[in-house]
Coordinates of N, CA and C in Angstrom, one line a residue:
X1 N -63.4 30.6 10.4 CA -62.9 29.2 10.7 C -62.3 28.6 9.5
X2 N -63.1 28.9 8.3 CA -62.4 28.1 7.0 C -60.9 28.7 6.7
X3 N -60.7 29.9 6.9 CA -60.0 30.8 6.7 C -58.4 30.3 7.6
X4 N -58.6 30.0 9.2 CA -57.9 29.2 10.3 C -57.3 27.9 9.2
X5 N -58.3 27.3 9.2 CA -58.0 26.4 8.2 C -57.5 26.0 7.7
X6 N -57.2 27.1 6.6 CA -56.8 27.0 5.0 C -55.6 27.7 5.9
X7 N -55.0 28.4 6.3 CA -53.7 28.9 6.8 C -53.1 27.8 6.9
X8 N -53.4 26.8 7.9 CA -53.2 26.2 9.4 C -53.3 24.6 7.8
X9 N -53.6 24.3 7.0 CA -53.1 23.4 6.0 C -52.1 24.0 5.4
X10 N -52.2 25.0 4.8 CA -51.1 25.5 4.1 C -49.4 25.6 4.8
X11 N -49.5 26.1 6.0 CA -48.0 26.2 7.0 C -47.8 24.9 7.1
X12 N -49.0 24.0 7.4 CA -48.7 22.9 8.1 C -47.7 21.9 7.2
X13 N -48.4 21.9 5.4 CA -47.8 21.4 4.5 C -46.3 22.2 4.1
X14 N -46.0 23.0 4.4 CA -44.6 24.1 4.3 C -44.2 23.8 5.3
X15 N -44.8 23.6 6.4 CA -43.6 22.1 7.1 C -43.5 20.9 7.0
X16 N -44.5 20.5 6.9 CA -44.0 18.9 6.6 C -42.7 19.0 5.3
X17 N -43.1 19.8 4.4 CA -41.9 19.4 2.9 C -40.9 20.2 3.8
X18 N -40.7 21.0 4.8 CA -39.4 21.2 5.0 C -38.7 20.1 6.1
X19 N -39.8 19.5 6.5 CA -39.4 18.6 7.2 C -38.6 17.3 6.6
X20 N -39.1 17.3 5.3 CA -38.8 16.0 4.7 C -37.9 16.5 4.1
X21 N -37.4 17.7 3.5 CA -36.2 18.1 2.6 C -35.1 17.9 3.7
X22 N -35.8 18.3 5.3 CA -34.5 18.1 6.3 C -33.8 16.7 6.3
X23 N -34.9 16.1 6.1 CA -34.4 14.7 6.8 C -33.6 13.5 5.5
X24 N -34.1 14.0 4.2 CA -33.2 13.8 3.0 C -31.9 14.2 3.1
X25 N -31.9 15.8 3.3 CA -30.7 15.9 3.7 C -29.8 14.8 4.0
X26 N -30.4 14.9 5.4 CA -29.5 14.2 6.7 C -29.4 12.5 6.1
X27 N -30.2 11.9 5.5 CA -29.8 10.7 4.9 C -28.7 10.9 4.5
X28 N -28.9 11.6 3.0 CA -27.8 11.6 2.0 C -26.4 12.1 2.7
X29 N -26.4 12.8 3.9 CA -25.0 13.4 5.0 C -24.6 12.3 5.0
X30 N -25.4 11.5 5.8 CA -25.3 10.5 6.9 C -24.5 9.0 5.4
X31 N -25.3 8.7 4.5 CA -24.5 8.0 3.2 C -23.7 8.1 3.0
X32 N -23.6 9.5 2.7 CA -21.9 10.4 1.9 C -20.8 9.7 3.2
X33 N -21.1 9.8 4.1 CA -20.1 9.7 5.5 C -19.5 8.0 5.4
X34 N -20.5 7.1 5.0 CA -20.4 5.6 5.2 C -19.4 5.4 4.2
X35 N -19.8 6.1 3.3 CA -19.5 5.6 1.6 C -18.2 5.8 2.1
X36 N -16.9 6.9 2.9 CA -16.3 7.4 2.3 C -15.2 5.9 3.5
X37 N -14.2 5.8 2.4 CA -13.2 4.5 2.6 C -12.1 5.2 3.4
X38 N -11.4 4.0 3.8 CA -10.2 4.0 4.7 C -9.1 5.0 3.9
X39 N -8.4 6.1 3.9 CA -7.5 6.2 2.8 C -6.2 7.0 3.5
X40 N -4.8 7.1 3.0 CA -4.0 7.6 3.7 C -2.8 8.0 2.7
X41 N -2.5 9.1 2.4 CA -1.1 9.9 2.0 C 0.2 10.5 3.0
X42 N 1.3 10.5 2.1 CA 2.4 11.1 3.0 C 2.4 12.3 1.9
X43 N 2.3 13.2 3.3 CA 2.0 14.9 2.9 C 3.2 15.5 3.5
X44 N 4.3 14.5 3.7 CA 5.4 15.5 4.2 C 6.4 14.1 4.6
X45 N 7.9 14.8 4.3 CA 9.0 13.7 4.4 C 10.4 14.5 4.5
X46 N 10.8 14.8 5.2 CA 12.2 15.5 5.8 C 13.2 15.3 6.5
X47 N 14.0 14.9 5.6 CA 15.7 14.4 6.8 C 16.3 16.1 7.3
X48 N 16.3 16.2 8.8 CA 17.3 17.1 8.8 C 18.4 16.7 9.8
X49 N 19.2 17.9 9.9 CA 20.7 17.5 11.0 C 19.8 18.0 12.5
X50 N 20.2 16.9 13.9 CA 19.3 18.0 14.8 C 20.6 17.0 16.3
X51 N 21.7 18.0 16.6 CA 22.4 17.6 17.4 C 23.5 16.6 17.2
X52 N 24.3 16.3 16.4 CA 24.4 15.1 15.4 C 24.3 14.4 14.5
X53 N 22.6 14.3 15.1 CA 21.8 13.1 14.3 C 21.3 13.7 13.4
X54 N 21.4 12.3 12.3 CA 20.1 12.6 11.3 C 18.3 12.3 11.6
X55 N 17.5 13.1 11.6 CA 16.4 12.9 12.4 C 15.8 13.1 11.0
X56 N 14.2 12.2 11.2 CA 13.3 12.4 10.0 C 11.5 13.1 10.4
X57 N 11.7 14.1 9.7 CA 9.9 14.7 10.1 C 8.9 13.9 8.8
X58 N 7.9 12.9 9.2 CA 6.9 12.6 8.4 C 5.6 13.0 8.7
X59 N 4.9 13.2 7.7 CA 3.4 13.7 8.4 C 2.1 12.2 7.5
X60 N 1.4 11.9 8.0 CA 0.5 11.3 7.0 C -0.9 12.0 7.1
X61 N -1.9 12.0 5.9 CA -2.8 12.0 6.1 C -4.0 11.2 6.9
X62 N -3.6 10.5 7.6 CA -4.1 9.1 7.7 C -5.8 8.8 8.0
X63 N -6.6 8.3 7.4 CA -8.1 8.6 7.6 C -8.7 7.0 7.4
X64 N -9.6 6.6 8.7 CA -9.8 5.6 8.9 C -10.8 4.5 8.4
X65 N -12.2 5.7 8.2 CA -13.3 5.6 7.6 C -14.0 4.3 9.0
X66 N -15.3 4.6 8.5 CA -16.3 3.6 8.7 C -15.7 2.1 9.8
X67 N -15.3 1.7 8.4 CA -15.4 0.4 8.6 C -14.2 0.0 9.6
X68 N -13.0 0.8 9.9 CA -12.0 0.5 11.2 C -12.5 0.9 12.4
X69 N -12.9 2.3 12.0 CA -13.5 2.3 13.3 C -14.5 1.8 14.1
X70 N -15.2 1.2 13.2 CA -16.5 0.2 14.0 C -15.8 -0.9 14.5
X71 N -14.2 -1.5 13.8 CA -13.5 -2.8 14.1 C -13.0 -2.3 15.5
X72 N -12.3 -1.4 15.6 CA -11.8 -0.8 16.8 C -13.1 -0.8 17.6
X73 N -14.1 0.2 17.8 CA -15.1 -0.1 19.2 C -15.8 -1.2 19.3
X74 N -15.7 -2.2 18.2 CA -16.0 -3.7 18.5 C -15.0 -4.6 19.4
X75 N -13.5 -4.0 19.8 CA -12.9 -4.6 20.5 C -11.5 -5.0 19.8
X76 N -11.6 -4.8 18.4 CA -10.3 -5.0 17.5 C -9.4 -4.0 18.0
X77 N -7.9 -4.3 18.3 CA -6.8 -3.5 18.2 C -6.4 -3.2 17.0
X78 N -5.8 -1.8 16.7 CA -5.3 -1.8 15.2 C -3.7 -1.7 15.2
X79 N -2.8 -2.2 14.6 CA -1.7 -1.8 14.7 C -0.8 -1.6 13.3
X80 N -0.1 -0.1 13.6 CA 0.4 0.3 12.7 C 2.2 0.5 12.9
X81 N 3.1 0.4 11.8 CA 4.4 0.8 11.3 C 4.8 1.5 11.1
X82 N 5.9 2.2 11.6 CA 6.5 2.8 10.5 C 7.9 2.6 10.0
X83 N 8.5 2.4 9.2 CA 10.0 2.0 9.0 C 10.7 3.2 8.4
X84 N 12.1 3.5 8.6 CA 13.0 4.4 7.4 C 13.7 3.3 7.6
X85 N 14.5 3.1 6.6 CA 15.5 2.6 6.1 C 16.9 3.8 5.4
X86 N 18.1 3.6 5.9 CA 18.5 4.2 5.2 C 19.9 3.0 4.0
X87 N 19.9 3.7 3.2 CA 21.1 2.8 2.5 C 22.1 3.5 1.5
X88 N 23.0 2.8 1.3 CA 23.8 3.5 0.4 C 24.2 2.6 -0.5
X89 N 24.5 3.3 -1.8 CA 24.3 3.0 -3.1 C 25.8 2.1 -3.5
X90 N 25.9 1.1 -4.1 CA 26.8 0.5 -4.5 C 26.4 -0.1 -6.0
X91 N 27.8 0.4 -6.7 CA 27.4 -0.4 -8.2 C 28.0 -1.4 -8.4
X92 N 28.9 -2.0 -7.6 CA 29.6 -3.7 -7.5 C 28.2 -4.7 -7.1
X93 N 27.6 -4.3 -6.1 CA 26.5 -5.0 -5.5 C 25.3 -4.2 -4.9
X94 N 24.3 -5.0 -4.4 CA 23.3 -4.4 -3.9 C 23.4 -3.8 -2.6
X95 N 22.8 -2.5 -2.2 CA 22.8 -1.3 -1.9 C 22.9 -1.5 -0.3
X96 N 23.9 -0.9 0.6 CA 24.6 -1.3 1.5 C 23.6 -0.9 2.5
X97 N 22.5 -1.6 3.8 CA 21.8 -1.2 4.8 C 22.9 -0.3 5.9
X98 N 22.5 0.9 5.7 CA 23.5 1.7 7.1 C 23.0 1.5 8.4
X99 N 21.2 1.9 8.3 CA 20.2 1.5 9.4 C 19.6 1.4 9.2
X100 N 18.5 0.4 10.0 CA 17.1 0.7 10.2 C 15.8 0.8 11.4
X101 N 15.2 1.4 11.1 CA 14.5 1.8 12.5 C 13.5 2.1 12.2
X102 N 12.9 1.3 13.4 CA 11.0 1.5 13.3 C 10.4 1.9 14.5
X103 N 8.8 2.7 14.4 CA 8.2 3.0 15.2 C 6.7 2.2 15.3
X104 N 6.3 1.5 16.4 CA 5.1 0.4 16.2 C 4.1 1.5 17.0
X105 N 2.6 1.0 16.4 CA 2.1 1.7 17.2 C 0.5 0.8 17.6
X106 N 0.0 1.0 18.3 CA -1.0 -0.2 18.5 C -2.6 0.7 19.3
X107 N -3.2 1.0 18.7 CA -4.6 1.5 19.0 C -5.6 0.7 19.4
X108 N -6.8 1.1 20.5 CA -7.1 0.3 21.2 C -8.4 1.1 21.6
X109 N -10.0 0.8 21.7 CA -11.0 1.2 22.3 C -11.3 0.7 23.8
X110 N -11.2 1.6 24.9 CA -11.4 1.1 25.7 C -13.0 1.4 26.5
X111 N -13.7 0.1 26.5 CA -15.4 0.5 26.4 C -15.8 1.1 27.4
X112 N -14.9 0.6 29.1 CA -15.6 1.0 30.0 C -15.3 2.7 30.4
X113 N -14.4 2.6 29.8 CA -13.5 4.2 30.2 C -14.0 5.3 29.0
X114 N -14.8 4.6 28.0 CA -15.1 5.3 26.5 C -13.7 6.0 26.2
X115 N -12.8 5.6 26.2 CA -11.2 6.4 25.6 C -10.4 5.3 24.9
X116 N -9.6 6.3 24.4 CA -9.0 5.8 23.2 C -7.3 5.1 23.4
X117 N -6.5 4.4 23.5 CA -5.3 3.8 24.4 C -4.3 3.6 23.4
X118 N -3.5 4.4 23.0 CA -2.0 4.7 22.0 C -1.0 4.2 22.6
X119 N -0.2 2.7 22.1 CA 0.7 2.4 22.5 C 2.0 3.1 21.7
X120 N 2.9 3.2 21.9 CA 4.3 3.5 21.2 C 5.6 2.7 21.7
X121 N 6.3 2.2 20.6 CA 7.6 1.8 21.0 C 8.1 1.3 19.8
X122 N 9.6 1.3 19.8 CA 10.2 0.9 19.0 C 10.5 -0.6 18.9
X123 N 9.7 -1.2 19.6 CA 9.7 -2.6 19.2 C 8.5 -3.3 18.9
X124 N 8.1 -4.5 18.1 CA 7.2 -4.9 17.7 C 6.3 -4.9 19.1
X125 N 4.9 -4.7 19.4 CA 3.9 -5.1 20.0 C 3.3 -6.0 19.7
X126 N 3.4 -7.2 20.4 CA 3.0 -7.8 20.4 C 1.5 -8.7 21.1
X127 N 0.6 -8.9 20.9 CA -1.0 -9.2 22.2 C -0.6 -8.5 23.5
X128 N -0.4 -9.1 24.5 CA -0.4 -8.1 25.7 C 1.1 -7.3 26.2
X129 N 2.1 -8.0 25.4 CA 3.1 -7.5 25.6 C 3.1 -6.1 25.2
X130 N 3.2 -5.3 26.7 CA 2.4 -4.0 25.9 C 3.6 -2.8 27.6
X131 N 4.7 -3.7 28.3 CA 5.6 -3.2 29.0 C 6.4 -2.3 28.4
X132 N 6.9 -2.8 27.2 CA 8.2 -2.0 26.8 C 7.6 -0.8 26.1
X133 N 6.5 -0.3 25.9 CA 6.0 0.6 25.1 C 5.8 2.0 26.2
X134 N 5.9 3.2 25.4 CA 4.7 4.3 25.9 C 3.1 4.3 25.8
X135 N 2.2 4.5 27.2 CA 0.9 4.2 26.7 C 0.7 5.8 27.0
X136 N -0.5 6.1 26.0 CA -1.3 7.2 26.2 C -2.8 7.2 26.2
X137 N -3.5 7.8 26.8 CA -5.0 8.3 26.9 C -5.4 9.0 26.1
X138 N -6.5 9.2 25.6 CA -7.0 10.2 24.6 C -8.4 10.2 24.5
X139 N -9.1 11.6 24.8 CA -10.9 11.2 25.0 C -10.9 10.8 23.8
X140 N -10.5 11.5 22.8 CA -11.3 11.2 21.3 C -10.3 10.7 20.4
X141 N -11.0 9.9 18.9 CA -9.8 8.9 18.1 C -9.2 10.1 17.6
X142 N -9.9 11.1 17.1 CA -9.1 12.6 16.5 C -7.8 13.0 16.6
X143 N -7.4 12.6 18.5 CA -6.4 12.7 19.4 C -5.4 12.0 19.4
X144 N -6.1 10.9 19.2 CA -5.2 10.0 19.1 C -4.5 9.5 17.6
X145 N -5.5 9.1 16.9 CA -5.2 10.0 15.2 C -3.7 10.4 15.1
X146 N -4.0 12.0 15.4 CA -2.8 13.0 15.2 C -1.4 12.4 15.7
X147 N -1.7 11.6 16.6 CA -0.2 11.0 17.0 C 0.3 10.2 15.9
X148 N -0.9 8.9 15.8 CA 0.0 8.2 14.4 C 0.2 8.8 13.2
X149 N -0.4 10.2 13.0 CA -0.7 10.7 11.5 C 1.6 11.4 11.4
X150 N 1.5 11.8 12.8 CA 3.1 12.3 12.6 C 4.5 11.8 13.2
X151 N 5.7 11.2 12.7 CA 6.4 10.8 13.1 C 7.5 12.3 13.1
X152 N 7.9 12.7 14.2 CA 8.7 14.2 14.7 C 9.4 14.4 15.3
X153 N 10.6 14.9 14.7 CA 12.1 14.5 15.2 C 12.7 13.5 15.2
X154 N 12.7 12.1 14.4 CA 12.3 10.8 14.5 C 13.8 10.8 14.2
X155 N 15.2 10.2 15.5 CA 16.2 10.0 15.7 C 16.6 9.2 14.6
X156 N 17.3 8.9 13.4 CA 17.5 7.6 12.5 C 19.1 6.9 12.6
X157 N 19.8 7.8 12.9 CA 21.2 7.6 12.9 C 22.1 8.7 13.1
X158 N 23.6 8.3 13.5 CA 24.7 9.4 14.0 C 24.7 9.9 13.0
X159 N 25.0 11.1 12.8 CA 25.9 11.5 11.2 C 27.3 10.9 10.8
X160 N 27.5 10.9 11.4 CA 29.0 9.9 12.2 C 29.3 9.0 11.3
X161 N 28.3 8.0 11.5 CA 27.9 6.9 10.8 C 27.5 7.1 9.2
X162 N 27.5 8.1 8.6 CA 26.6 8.3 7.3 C 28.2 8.6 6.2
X163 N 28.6 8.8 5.2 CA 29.4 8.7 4.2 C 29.2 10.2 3.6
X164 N 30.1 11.3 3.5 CA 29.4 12.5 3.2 C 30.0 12.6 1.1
X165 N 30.8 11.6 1.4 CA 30.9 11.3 -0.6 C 30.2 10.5 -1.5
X166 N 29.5 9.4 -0.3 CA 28.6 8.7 -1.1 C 27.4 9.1 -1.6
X167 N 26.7 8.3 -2.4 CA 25.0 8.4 -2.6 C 24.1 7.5 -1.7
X168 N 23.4 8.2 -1.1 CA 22.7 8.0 0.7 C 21.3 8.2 0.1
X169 N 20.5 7.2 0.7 CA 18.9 7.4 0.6 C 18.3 7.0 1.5
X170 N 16.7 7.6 1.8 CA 16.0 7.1 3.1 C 15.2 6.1 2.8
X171 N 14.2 5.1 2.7 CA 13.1 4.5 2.3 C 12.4 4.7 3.0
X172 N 11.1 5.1 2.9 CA 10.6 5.3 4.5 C 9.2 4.4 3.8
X173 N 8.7 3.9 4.9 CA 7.4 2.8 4.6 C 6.3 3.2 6.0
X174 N 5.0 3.4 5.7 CA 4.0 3.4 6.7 C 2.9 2.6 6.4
X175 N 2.4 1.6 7.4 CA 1.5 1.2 7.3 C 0.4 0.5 8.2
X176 N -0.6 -0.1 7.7 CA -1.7 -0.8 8.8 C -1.2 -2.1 8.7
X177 N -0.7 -2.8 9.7 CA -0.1 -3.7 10.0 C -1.0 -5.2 10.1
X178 N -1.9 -5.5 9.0 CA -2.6 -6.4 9.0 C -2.2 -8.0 9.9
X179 N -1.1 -8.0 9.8 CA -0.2 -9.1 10.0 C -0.6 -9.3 11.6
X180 N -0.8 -8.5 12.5 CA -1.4 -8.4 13.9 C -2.4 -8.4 14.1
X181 N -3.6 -9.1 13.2 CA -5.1 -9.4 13.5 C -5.1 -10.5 13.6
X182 N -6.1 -11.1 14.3 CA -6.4 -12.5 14.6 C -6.4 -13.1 13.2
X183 N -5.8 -14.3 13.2 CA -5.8 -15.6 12.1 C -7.1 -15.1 11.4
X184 N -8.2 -15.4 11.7 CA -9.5 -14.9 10.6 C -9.8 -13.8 10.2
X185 N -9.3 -12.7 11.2 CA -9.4 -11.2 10.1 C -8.4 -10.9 9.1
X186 N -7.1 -11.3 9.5 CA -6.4 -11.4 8.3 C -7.4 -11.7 7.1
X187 N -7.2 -12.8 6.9 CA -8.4 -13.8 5.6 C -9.2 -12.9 5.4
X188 N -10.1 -12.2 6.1 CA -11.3 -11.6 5.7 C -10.8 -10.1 5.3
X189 N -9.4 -9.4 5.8 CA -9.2 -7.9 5.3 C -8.3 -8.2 4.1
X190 N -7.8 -9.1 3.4 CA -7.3 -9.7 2.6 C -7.4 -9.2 1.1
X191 N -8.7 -8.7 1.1 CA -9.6 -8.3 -0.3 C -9.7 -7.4 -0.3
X192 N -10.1 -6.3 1.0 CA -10.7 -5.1 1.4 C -9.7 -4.0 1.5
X193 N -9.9 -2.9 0.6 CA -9.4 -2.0 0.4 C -8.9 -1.1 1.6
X194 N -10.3 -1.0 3.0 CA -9.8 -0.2 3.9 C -9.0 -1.0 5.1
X195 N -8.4 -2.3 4.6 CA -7.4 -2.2 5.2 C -6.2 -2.7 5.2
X196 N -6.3 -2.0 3.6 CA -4.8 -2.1 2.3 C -4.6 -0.7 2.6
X197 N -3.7 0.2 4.1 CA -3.0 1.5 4.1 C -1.4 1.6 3.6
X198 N -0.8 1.9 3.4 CA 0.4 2.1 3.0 C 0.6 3.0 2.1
X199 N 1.9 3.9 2.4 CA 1.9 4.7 1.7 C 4.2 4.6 1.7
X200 N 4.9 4.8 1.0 CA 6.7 4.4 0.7 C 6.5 6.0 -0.4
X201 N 7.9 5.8 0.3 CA 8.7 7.1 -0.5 C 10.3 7.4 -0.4
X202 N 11.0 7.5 -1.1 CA 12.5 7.3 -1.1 C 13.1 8.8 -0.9
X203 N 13.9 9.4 -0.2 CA 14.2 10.8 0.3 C 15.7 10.7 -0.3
X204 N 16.7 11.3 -1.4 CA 17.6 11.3 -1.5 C 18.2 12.3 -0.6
X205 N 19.7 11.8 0.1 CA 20.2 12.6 1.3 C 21.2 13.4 0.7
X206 N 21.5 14.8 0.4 CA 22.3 15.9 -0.1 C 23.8 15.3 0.8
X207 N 24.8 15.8 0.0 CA 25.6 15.6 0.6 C 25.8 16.7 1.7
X208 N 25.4 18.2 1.3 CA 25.3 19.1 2.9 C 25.0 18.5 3.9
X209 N 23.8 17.9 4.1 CA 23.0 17.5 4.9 C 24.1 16.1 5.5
X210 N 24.9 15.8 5.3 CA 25.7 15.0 5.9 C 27.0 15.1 6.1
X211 N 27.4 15.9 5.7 CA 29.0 16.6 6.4 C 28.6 17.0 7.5

């Protein structure tokens, strides 16, 4: 019996400390995960020729962290930008706008359906004005994610329209569009890092690429 015992303490204690190294673990996972902030890079930026047009491929990193996504299944919409700008260069004056064009995009938790609601269009979105856009479904934010993370094939202008002697550049700008939260979240994301996203990059256009 003493012998039962002394086993039967011993395993018992070789589990409990594995029990407890498990569940340290899983704290310190579960921390590492909170800790990590809103953050977002442009990992790709490409003007090519596709039928005429000059089209632009962007890719972003874009990663939401924590703190949006809780704002999102609390009922916050998030809405994001994207702009290229193209312009051309003048040394008499300041730098001539050829075009510009945006893509808006407006994310959405919907509680009863547990899915995720991707608006798209090229014009501002505005609260419910939500007609002139593309809507999509998506079980998970992952899915929906990947849509704002890539702008693909993104139509910018004729070639037609572009100067193949001049000096031509793209500006391209992406961001979290704070400007579309209610009056008091504005004020309160104002300070807050995760929801200062933006990421600008300037693409010089070859003269190949525009003959």
């Amino acid at each position: 019996m003493g012998f039962i015992t002394h086993c039967w303490k011993k395993n018992g204690l070789e589990l409990l400390s594995s029990l407890v190294r498990l569940l340290c673990v899983g704290i310190l996972s579960i921390s590492a995960a909170w800790a990590q902030n809103a953050s977002m890079e442009l990992t790709e930026l490409k003007a090519l020729r596709e039928n005429g047009n000059l089209v632009l491929n962007a890719q972003t990193s874009l990663e939401l962290g924590p703190v949006l996504e809780d704002a999102l299944v609390k009922g916050l919409a998030l809405h994001f930008v994207a702009e290229a700008e193209i312009l051309r260069d003048r040394w008499y004056w300041t730098d001539a706008q050829v075009s510009v064009s945006h893509r808006y995009y407006r994310l959405a938790f919907q509680p009863l359906t547990r899915r995720w609601r991707l608006n798209v269009s090229s014009e501002p979105i505005a609260g419910t004005g939500l007609a002139g856009s593309i809507s999509q479904n998506f079980d998970t934010l992952v899915e929906a994610l990947s849509v704002i993370r890539r702008q693909s094939a993104w139509r910018l202008v004729d070639l037609q329209s572009l100067s193949p002697d001049a000096r031509q550049r793209i500006r391209y700008n992406f961001k979290l569009d704070v400007s579309q939260l209610p009056r008091p979240f504005q004020i309160a994301a104002g300070g807050q890092s995760d929801w200062n996203l933006q990421v600008s990059k300037t693409l010089r256009l070859s003269q190949d690429l525009v003959r």
